[in-house]
mmCIF file of C-alpha atoms in Angstrom:
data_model
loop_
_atom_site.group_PDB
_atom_site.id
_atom_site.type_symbol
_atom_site.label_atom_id
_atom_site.label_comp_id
_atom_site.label_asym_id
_atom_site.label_seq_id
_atom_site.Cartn_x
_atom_site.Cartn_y
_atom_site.Cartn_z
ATOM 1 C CA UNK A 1 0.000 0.000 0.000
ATOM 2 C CA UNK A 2 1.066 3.899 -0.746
ATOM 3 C CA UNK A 3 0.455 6.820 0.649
ATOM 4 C CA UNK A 4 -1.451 7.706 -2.888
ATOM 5 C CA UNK A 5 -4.047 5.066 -1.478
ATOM 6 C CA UNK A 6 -4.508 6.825 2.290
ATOM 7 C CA UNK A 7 -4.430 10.005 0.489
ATOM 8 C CA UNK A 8 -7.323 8.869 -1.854
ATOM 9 C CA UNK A 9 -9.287 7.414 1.213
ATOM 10 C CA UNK A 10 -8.850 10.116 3.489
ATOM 11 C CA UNK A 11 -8.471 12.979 1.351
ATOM 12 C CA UNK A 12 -6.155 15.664 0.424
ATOM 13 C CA UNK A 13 -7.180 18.665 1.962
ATOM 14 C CA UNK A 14 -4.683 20.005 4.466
ATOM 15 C CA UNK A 15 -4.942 22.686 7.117
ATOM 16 C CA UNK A 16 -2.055 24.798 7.090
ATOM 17 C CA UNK A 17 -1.023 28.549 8.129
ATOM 18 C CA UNK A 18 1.396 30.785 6.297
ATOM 19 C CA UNK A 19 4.407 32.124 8.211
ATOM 20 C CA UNK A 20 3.222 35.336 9.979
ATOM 21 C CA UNK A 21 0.608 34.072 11.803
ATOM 22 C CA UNK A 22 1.112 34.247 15.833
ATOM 23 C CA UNK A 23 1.325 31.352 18.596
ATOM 24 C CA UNK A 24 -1.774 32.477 19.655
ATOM 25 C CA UNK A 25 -3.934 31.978 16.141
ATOM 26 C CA UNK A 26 -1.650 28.849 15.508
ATOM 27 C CA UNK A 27 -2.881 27.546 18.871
ATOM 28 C CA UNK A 28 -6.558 28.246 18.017
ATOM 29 C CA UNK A 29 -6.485 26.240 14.767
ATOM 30 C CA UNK A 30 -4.832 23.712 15.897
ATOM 31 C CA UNK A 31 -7.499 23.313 19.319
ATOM 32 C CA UNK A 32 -10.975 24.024 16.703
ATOM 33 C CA UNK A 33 -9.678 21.425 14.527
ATOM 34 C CA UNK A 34 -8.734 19.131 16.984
ATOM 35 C CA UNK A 35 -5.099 18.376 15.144
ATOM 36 C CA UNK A 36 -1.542 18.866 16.246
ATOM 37 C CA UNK A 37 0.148 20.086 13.701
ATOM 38 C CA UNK A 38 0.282 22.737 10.978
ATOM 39 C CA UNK A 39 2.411 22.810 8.017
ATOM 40 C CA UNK A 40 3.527 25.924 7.374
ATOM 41 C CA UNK A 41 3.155 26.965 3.540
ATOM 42 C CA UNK A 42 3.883 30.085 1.182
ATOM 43 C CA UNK A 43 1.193 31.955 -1.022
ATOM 44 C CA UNK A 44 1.948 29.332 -3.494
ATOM 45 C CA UNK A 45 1.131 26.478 -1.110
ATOM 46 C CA UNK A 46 4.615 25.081 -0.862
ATOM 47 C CA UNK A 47 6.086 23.950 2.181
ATOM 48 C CA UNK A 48 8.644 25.758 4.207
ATOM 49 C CA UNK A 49 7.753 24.396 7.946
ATOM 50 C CA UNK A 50 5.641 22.490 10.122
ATOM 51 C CA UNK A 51 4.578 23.738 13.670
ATOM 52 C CA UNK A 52 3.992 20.512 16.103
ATOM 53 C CA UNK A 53 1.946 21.166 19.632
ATOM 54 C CA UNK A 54 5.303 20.054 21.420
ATOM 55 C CA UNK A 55 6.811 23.153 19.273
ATOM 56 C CA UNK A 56 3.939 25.521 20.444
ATOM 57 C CA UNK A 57 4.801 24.182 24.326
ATOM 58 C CA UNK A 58 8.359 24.637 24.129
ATOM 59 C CA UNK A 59 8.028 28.233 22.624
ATOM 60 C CA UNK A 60 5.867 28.938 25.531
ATOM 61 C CA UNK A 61 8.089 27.626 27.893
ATOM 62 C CA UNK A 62 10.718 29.193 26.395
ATOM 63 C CA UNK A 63 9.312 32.715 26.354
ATOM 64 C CA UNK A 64 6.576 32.961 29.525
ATOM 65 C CA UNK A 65 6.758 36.753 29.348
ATOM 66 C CA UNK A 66 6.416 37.534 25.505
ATOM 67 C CA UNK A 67 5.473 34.207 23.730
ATOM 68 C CA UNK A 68 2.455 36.204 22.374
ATOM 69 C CA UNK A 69 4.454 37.642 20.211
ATOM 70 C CA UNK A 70 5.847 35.025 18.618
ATOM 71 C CA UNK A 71 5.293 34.127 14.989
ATOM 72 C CA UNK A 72 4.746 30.739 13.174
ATOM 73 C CA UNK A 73 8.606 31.199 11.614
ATOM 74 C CA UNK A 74 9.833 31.932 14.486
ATOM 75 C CA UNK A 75 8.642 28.468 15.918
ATOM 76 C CA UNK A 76 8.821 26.433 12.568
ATOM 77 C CA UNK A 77 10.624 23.410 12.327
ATOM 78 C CA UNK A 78 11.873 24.015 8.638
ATOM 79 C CA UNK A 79 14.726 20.826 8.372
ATOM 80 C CA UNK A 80 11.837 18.598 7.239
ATOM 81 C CA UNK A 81 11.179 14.530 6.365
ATOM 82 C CA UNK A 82 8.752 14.598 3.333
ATOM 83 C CA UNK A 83 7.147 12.157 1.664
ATOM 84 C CA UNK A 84 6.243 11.593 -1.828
ATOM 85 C CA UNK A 85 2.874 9.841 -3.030
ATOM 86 C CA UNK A 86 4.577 6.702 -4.076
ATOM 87 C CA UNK A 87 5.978 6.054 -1.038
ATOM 88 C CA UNK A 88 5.154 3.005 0.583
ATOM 89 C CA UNK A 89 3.421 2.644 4.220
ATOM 90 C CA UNK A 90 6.163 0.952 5.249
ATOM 91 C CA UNK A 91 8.703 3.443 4.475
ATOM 92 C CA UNK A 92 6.724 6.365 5.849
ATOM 93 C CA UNK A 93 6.292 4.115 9.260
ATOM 94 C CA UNK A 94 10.320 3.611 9.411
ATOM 95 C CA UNK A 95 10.320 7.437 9.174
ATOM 96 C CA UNK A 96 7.706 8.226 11.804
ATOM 97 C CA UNK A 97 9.491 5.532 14.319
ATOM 98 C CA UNK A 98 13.352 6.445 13.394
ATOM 99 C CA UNK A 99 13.010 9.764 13.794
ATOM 100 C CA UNK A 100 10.190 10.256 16.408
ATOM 101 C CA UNK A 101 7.592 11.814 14.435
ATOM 102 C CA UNK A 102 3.992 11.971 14.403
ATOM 103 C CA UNK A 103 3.334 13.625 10.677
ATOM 104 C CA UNK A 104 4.538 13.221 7.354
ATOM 105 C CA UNK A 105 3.657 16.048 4.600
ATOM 106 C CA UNK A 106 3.531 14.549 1.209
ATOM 107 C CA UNK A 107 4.946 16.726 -1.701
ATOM 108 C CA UNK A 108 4.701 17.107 -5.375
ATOM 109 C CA UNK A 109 7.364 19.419 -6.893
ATOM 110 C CA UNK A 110 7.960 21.224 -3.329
ATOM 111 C CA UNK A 111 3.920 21.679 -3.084
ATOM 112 C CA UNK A 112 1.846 20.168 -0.192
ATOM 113 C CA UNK A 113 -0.314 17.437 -1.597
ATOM 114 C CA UNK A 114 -1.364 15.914 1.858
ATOM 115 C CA UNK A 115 -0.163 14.436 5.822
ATOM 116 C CA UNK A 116 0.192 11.485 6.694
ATOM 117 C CA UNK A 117 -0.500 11.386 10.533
ATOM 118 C CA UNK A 118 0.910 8.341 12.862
ATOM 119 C CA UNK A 119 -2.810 7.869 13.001
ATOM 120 C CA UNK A 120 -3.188 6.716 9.640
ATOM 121 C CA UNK A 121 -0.582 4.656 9.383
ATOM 122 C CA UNK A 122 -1.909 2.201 12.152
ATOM 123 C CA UNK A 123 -5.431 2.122 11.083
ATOM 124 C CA UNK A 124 -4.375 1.031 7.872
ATOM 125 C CA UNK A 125 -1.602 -1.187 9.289
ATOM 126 C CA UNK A 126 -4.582 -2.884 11.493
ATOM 127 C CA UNK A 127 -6.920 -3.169 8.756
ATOM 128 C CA UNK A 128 -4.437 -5.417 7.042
ATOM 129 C CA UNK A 129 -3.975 -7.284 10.403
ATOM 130 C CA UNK A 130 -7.799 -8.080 10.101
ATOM 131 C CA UNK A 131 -7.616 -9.072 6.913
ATOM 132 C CA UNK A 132 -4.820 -11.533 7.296
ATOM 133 C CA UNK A 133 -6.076 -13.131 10.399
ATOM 134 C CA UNK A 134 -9.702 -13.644 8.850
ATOM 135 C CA UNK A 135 -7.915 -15.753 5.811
ATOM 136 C CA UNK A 136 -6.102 -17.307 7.926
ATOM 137 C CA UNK A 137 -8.859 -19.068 10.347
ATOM 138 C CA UNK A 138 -10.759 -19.357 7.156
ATOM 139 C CA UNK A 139 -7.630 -21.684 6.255
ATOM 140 C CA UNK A 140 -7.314 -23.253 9.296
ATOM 141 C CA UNK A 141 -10.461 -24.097 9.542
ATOM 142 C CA UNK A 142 -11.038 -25.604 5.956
ATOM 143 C CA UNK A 143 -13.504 -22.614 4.654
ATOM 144 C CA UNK A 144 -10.891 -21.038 2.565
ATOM 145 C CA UNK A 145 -12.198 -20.787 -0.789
ATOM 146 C CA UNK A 146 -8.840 -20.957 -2.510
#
């Protein structure tokens, strides 16, 4: 399986901000859309950053007195892992685990195309589970069709 194929079940629309938005607005879309993180794009939707709740916590922490102030480069990670839409699951799992990372953005000539979430990855990752241990008592058991 690809990412093509979770981007094709799930969809790819993305929320993202642009680079001079504050902590503050950052935080808000984040909490009303119930995600945790944001890839930060230019006006011509290609990626230069992601902003991660742990980066939003840390900038707080970092700054008590004036993170308010703070702006979405400011508190950008910008040395990203991308993904491409023939990637497979797999590879994009190895990512997320070797490097201790929760979200993948998928890219297309430097534009955002989708995210791949940890989320994702396991749901589809179970559903194959499912389907292998279903064929596999229908074996066992002599039902197998095959």
């Amino acid at each position: 399986m690809t990412v093509s194929d979770i981007l094709k079940a799930k969809g790819k629309e993305v929320i993202t901000v642009l680079s001079n938005v504050n902590i503050i607005d950052a935080m808000k879309i984040l909490l009303e859309n119930k995600i945790s993180c944001l890839p930060v794009v230019d006006s011509k939707n290609c990626l230069i950053g992601i902003i991660s709740d742990k980066d939003i916590f840390r900038a707080v922490y970092k700054n008590q007195n004036d993170y308010k102030k703070l702006m979405a480069s400011e508190i950008m990670t910008t040395d990203l892992l991308v993904g491409v839409e023939s990637d497979s699951i797999d590879y994009i799992s190895g990512l997320m685990t070797n490097n201790r990372i929760r979200h993948i953005p998928i890219v297309e000539k430097n534009l955002l195309v989708g995210l791949i979430s940890i989320g994702d990855v396991v749901k589809i990752k179970q559903k194959n589970i499912e389907i292998e241990n279903r064929y596999l008592r229908q074996y066992i058991d002599g039902s197998y069709p095959g």
